[in-house]
Coordinates of C-alpha atoms in Angstrom, one line a residue:
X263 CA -22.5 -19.5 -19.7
X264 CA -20.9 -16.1 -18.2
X265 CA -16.9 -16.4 -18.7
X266 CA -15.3 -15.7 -14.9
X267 CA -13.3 -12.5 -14.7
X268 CA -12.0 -12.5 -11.1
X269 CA -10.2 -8.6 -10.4
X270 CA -6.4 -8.5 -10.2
X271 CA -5.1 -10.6 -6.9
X272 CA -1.2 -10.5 -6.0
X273 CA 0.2 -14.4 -5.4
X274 CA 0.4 -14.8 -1.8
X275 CA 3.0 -13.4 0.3
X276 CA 4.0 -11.6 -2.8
X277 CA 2.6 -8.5 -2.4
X278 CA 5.0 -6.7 -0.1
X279 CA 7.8 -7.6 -1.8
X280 CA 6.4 -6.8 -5.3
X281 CA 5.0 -3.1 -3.6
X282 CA 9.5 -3.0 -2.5
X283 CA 9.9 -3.5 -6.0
X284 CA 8.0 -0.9 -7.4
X285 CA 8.4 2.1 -4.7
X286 CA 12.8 0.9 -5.9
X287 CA 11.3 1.7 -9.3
X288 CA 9.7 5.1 -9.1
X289 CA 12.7 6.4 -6.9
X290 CA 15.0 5.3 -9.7
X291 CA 12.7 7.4 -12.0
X292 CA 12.8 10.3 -9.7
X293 CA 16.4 10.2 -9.6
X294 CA 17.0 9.6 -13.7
X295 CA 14.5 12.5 -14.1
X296 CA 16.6 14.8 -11.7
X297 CA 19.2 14.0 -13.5
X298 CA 17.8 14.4 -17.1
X299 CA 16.7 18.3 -15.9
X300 CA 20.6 18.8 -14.5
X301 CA 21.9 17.5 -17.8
X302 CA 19.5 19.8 -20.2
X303 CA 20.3 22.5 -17.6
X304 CA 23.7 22.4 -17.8
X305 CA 23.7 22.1 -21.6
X306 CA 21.5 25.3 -22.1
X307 CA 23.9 27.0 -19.9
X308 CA 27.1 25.8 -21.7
X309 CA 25.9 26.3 -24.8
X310 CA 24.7 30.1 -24.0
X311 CA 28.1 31.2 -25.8
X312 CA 28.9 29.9 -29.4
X313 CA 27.4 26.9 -28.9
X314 CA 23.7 27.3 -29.8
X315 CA 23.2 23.5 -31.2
X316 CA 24.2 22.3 -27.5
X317 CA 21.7 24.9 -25.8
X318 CA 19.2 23.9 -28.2
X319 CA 19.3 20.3 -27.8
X320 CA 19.4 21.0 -23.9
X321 CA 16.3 22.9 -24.7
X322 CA 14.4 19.9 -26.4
X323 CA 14.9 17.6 -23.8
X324 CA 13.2 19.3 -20.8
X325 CA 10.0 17.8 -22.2
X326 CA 11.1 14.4 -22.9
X327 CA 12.3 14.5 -19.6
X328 CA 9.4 16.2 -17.9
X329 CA 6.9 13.9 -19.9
X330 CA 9.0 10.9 -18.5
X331 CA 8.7 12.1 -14.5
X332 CA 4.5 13.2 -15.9
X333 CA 4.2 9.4 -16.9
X334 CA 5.6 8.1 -14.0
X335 CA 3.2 9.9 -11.9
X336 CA 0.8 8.7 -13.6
X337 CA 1.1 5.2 -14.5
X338 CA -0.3 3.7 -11.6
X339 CA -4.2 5.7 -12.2
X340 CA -3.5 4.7 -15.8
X341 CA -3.3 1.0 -14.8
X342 CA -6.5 1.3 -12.8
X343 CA -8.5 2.6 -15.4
X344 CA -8.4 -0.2 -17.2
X345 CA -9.3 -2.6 -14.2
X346 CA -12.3 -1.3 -13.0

């Protein structure tokens, strides 16, 4: 006996609103990763003069914040992957 295992299906009349809801979702991520740059930005340059912890830490978030917007990105072939 083979078990069914029907591919992904959105409920109906659900799919434009749930397509809404993501697209609001990767702008808020656009817009929280802008903002996580400006942040680390503007802590490297304030901490450029006796304040080198504050630089630094400004420093070490670029990549959290970069690998946040590089997820994002990419989350939707990461999904897929697995149903294909």
């Amino acid at each position: 006996m083979k078990i069914p295992d029907p591919p992904p299906a959105p409920p109906p009349g659900l799919d434009k609103k749930v397509e809404t809801l993501l697209a609001w979702g990767k702008w808020g991520v656009m817009v929280c990763g802008l903002a996580g740059l400006f942040i680390c930005a503007g802590q490297m340059a304030i901490g450029r003069k006796n304040r080198s912890s504050f630089a630094a830490d400004g420093a070490t978030g670029v990549p959290w914040a970069l690998g946040g917007l590089s997820l994002a990105a990419t989350a939707a072939p990461i999904v897929a992957v697995f149903f294909q």
